[in-house]
XYZ file of C-alpha atoms in Angstrom:
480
model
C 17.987 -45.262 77.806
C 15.426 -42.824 77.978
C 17.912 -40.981 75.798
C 18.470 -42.836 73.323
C 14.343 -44.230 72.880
C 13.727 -40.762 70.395
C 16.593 -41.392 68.506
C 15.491 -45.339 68.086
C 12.153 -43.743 67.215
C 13.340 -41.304 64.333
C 15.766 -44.032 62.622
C 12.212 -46.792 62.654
C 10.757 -43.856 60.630
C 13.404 -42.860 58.312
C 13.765 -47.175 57.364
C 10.020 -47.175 57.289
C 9.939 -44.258 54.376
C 9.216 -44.840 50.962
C 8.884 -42.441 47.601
C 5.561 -41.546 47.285
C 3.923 -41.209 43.983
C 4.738 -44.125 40.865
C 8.029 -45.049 39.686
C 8.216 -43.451 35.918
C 8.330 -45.881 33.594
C 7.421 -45.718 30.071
C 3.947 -47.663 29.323
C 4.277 -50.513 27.674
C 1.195 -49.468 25.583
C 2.936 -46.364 24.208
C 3.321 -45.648 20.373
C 7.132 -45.578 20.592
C 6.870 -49.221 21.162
C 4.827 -50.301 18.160
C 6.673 -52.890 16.509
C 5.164 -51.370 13.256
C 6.853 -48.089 13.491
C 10.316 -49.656 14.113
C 11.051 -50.690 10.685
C 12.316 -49.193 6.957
C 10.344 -46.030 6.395
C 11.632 -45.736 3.012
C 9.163 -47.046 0.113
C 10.196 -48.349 -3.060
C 11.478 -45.915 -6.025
C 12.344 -43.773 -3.499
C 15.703 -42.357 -4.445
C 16.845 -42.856 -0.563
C 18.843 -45.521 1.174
C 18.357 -46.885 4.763
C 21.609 -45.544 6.065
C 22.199 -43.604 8.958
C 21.706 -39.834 8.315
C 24.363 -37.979 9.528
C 24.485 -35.149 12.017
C 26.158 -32.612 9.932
C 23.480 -33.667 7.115
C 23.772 -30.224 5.016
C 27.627 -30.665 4.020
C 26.432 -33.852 1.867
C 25.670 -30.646 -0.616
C 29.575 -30.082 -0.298
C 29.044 -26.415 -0.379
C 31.599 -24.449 1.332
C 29.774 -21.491 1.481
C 26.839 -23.319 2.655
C 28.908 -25.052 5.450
C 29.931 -21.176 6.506
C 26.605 -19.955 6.406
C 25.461 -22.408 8.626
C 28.131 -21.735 11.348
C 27.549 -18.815 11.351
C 23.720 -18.831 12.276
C 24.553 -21.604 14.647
C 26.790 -18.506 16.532
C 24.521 -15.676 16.491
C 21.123 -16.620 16.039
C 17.776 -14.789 18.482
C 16.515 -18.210 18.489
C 19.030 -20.110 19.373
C 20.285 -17.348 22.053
C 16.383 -17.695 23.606
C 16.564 -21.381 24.011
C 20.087 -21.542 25.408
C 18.572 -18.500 28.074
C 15.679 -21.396 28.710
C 18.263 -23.756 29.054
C 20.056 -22.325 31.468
C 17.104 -21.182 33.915
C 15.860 -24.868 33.396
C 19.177 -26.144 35.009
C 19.250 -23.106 37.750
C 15.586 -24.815 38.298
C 17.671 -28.263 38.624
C 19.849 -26.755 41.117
C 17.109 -24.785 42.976
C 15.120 -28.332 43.447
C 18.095 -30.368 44.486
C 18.913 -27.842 47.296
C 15.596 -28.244 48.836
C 15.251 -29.960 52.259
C 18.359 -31.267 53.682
C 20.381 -29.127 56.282
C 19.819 -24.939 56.423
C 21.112 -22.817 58.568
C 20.833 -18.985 59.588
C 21.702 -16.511 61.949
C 20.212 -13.271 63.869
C 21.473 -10.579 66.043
C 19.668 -7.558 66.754
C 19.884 -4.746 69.602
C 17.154 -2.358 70.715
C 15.867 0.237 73.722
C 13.471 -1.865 74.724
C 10.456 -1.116 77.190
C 8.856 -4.867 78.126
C 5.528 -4.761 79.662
C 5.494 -5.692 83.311
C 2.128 -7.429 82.703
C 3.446 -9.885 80.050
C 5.547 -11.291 83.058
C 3.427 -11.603 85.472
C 4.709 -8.286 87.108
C 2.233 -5.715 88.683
C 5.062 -2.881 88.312
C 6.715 -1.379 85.629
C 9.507 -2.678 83.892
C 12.434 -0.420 83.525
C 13.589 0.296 80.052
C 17.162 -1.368 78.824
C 19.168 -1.965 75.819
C 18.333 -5.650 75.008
C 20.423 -7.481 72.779
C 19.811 -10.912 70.964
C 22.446 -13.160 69.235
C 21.476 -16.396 67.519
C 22.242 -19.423 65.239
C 19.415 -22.085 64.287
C 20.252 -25.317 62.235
C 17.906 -28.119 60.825
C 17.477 -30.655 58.771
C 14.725 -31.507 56.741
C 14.115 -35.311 56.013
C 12.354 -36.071 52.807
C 10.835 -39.185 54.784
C 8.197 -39.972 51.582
C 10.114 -39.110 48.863
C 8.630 -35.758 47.828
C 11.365 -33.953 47.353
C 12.734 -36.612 45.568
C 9.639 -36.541 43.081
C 10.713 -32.648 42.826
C 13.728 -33.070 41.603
C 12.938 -35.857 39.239
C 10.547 -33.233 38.028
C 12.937 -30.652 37.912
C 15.385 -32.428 35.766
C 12.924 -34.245 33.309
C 11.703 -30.503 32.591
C 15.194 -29.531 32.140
C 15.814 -32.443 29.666
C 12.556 -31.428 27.232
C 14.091 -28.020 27.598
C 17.364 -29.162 26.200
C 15.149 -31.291 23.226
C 13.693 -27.758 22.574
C 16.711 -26.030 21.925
C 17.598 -29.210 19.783
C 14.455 -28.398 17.365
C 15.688 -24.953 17.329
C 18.747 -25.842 16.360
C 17.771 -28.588 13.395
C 14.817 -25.859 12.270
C 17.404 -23.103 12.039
C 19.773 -25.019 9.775
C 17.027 -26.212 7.701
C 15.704 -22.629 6.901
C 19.506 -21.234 6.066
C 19.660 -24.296 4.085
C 15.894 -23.381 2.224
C 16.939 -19.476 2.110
C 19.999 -20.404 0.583
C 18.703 -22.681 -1.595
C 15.408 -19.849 -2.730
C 18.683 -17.255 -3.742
C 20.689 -19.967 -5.767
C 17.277 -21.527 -7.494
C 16.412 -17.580 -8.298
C 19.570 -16.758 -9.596
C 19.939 -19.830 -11.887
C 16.383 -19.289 -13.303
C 16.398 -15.498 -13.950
C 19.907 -16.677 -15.999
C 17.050 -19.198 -18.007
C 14.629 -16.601 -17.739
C 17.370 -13.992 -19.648
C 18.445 -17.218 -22.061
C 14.857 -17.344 -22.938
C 14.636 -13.692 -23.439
C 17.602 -13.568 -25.828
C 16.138 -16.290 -27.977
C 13.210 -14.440 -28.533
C 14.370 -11.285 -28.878
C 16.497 -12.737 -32.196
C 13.531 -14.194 -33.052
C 11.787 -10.924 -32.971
C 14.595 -9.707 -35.080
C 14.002 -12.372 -37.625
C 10.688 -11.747 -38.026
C 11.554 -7.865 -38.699
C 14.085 -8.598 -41.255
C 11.547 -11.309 -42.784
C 8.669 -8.173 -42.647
C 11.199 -6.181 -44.321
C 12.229 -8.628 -47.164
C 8.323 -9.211 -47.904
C 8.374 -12.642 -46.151
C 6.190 -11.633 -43.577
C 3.262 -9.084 -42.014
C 3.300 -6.660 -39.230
C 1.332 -9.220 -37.769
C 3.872 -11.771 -37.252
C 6.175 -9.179 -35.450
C 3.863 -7.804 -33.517
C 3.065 -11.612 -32.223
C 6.994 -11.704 -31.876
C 7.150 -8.772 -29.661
C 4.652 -9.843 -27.180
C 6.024 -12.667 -26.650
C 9.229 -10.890 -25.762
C 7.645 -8.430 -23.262
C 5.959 -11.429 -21.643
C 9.024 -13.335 -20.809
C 10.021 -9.704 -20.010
C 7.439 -9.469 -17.821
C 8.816 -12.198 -15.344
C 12.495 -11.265 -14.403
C 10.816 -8.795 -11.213
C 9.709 -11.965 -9.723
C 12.980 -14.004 -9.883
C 14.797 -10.409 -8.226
C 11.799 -10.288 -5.554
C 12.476 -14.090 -4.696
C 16.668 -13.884 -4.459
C 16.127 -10.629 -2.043
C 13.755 -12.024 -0.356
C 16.327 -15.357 0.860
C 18.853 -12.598 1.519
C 16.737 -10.653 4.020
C 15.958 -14.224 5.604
C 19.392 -15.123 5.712
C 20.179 -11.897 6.969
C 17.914 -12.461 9.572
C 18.638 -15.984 10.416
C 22.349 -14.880 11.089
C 21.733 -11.595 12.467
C 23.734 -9.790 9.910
C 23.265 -7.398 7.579
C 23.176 -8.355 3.872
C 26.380 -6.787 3.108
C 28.058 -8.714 5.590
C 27.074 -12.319 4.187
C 29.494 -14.835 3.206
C 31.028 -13.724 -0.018
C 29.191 -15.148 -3.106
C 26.078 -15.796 -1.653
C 23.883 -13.480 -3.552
C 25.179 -14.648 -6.678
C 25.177 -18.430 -6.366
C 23.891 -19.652 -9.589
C 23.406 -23.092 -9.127
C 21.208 -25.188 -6.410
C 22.806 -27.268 -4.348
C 23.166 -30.503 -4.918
C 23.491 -34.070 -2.975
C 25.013 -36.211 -5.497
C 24.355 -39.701 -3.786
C 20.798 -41.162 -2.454
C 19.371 -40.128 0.571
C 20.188 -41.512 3.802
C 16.625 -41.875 6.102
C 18.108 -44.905 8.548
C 14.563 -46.938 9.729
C 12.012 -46.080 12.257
C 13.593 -46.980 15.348
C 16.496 -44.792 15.157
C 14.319 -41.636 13.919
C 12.590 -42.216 16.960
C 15.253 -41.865 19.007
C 16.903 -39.028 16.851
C 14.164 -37.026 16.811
C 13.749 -33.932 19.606
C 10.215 -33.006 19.730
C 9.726 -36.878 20.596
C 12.625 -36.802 23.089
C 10.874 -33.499 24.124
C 7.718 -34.933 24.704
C 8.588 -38.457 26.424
C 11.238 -36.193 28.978
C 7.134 -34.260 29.573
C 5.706 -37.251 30.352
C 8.571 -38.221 32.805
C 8.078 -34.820 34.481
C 4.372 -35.114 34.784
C 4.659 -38.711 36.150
C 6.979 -36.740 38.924
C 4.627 -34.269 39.525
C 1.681 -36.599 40.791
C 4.593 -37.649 43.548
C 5.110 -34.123 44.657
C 1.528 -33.732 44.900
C 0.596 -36.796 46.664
C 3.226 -35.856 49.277
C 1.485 -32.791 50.274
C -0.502 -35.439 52.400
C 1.984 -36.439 54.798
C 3.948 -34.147 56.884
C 7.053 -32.441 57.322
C 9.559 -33.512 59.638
C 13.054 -31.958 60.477
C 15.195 -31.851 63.714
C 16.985 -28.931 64.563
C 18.971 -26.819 66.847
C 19.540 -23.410 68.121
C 21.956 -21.454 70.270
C 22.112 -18.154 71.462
C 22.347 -15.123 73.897
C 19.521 -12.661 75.127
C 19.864 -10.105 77.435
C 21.010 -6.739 78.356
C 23.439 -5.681 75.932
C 26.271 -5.548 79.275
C 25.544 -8.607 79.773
C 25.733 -11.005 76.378
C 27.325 -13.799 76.427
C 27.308 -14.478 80.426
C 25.826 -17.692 81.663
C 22.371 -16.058 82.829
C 21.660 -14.935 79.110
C 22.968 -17.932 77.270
C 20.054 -20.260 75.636
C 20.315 -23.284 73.287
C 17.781 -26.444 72.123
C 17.950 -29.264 70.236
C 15.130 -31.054 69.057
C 12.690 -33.126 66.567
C 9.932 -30.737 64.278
C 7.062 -31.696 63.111
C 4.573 -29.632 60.605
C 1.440 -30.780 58.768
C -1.168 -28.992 57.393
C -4.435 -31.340 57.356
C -5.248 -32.288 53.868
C -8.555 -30.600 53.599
C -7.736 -27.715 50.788
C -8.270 -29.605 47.677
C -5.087 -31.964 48.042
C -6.390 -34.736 46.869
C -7.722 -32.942 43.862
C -4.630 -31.588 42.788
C -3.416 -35.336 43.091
C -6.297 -36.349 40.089
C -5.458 -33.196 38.198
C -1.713 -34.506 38.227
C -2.678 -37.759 37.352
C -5.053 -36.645 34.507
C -1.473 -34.391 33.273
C 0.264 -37.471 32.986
C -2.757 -39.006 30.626
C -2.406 -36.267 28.597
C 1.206 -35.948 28.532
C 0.996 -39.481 27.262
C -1.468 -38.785 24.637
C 0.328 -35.865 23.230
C 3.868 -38.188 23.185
C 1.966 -40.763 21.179
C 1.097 -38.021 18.698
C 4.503 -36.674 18.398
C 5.736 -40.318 17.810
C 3.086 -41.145 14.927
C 3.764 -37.962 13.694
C 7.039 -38.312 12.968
C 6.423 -41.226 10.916
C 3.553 -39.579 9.164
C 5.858 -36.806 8.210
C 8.509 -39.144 7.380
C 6.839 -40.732 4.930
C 5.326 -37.967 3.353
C 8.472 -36.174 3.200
C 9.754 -39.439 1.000
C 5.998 -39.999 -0.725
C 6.616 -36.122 -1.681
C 10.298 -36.673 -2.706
C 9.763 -39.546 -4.656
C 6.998 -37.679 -6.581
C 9.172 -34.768 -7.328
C 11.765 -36.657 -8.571
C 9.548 -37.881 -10.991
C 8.163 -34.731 -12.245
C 11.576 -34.034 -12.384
C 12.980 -36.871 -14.319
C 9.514 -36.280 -16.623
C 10.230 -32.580 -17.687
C 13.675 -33.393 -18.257
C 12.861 -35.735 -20.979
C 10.128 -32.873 -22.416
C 12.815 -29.757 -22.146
C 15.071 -32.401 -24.290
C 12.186 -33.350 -27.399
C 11.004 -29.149 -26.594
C 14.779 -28.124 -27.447
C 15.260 -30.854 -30.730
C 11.669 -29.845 -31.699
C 12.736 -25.853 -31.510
C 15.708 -26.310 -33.057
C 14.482 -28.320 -36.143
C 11.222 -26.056 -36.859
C 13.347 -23.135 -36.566
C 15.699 -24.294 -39.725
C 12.600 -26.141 -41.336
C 11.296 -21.949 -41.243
C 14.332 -20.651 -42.392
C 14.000 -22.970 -45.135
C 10.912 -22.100 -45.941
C 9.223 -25.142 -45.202
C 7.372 -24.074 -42.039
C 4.988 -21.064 -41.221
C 6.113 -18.527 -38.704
C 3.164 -19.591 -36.199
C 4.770 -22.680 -36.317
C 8.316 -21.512 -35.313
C 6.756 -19.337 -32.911
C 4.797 -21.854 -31.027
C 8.040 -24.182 -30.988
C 10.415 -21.599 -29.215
C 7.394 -20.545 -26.854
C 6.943 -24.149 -25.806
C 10.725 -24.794 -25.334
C 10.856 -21.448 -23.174
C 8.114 -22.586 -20.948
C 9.522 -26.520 -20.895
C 12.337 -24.694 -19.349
C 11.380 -22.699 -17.034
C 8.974 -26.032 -15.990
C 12.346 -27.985 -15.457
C 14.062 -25.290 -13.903
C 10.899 -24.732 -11.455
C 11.075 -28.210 -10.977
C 14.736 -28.878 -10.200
C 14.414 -26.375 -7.615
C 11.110 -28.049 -6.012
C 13.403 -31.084 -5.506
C 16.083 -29.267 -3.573
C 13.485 -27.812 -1.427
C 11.886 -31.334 -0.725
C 15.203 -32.727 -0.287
C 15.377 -29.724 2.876
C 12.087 -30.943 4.208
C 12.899 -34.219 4.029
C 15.936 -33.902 6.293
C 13.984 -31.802 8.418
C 11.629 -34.627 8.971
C 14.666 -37.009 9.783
C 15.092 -34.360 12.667
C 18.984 -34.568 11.926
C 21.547 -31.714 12.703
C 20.713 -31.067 16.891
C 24.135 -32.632 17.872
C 25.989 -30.384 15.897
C 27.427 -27.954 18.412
C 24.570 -29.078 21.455
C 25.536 -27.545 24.409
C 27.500 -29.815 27.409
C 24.941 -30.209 30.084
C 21.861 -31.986 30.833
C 21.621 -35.111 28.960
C 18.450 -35.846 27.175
C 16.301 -39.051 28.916
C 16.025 -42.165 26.226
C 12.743 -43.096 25.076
């Protein structure tokens, strides 16, 4: 009986034990849970559809080379290489937490000359010298009686989730910038090919105006006009070259290749890609739940809610049971009965709370506060940049739409002044200003269609699709 009353004793306790720290749970009172943010995010006029945007969102351009550029970076990219290293230390972290407490066991042997003191035994004569030997294996088991280890690993793996959210931003914000490079070489190809149109026009027109000079139509005036006009559209065609390397170098660097070594055809596209259907944007609820950084930053709230646990268990103590057998004794003699040793026993260790404990308890708790905070501003962002992205969309479209129209009356306008001068029936200023103002209407359009297809990037972006293209199999992300 007497037996049997400690063992009675420790299984009261271990029923009795709870998990200290709260329960995470997401507040009620959280942004994600507005009832206002859960609807269409699209406005009116705005060229989009509420349809689910697909994961593999760039291959709506149907762009081959596009589709190969972006495998490509998705294989080789620093970024993408860093967060799958942070990854993988957050899961060794998983692992590391989960194999705290619970049984452990080690082992000791050891052999030495040895010359005890007679004192330390009681002895008033010397102790003669021996070779002492020591063999020895010790076993335990720690119980996590209130839950803090529990709270650790919750911890743990919450932190490992907003680490797998991070390498989904990654991820979405490296396709979107091979998308944008791409996009910056195709736009500058297609408007230094304008840019030379435009220059060909005026150099006939400067041409004209020569053989007009000549005939005694015209001054040296006229042609000089002619010729600065032609040295100012000159003037441009550096930029356009400056803008295509540049998105080659970035591409370059987004795939970790050198220039050379691109897909073929890449620094010659000529024509921005284009979606030829509206926009998919889906509503607010399921952007909230696509979206990383807010996945990201509600899996950081989970963890800090965890952390207050693991910090309020620093109160209580630790308790374990273990045992240990062994020999110790002159090396001859090992292993006989006289050296043989062994226990078996409950162990108990607490450190009296009196080194700012309870402090680090309010510091967790004041983590969690802001951990909420800063999810609540990740949620309302997303919708803020949402509907900018569209606001900003919509707007370009119609700047679009606008100079399209213009470049059309520019070109009829050109085109009828220029015959109306050949005729004789308009002044050279007049044909001159025509062709200048179709050159810069477009130029404008071009400009323009090329601010579209970089909004259209952004705007994707903001829809935070493309992360579950080619995620890694592991740690699966917690649901807001």
């Amino acid at each position: 009986m007497k037996r049997l009353l400690p063992i009675a004793a420790l299984g009261l306790l271990l029923s009795a034990c709870q998990v200290v720290g709260p329960d995470y749970k997401l507040p009620e009172q959280a942004a994600v849970n507005r009832g206002d943010l859960q609807g269409p995010i699209m406005g009116e006029g705005s060229n989009v559809v509420s349809a689910p945007v697909p994961a593999d969102w760039w291959k709506l351009y149907n762009d081959p080379r596009l589709d190969q550029l972006v495998q490509q970076a998705m294989a080789s990219n620093t970024d993408l290489r860093v967060a799958a290293a942070n990854l993988q230390r957050s899961r060794y972290q998983v692992q590391q937490a989960e194999s705290a407490g619970g049984w452990s066991a080690g082992a000791k042997a050891e052999a030495q000359r040895l010359q005890e003191s007679g004192e330390a035994f009681l002895l008033p004569d010397k102790v003669p010298v021996g070779n002492i030997g020591s063999v020895g294996i010790t076993t335990s088991y720690q119980f996590d009686l209130f839950g803090t280890l529990q709270r650790g690993i919750e911890s743990a793996k919450a932190s490992a989730d907003a680490t797998q959210a991070a390498a989904d931003i990654a991820r979405i914000t490296l396709v979107a910038d091979v998308v944008r490079s791409y996009t910056q070489v195709c736009a500058a190809n297609e408007e230094l090919a304008i840019a030379n149109q435009s220059l060909d026009l005026q150099a006939q027109s400067t041409k004209l105006t020569q053989r007009l000079r000549d005939a005694g139509r015209g001054d040296e005036t006229q042609v000089t006009r002619s010729q600065t006009q032609y040295k100012s559209l000159r003037a441009e065609m550096p930029r356009y070259e400056a803008s295509r390397q540049a998105g080659l170098f970035r591409l370059s660097m987004l795939l970790a290749k050198p220039v050379d070594q691109l897909p073929v055809g890449t620094g010659t596209c000529a024509e921005l890609p284009h979606i030829a259907q509206l926009l998919p944007v889906g509503d607010g609820a399921t952007l909230l739940k696509r979206r990383p950084d807010v996945r990201q930053a509600e899996r950081q709230l989970a963890a800090a809610t965890a952390r207050i646990g693991v910090a309020t268990g620093a109160l209580y103590p630790d308790i374990s049971i273990g045992a240990t057998v062994g020999t110790v004794g002159l090396l001859e003699n090992l292993g006989t009965p006289a050296t043989n040793r062994w226990g078996f026993g409950p162990m108990i260790s607490w450190t009296v709370p009196t080194n700012g404990a309870r402090a680090r308890i309010h510091e967790a708790e004041a983590a969690t506060q802001g951990a909420l905070a800063h999810f609540d501003g990740v949620v309302l962002n997303a919708i803020r940049e949402t509907q900018t992205g569209l606001a900003q969309y919509t707007a370009v479209l119609q700047r679009r739409d606008a100079l399209a129209e213009a470049e059309q009356s520019a070109r009829q306008a050109a085109d009828q002044t220029h015959r109306f001068f050949q005729a004789g029936r308009e002044s050279f200023l007049a044909d001159l200003q025509a062709t200048r103002t179709y050159t810069e209407m477009r130029a404008q359009l071009a400009a323009a269609n090329t601010q579209v297809a970089m909004n259209q990037i952004d705007l994707f972006l903001a829809l935070g699709g493309g992360w579950e293209s080619g995620r890694t199999q592991g740690t699966k992300p917690g649901k807001p």
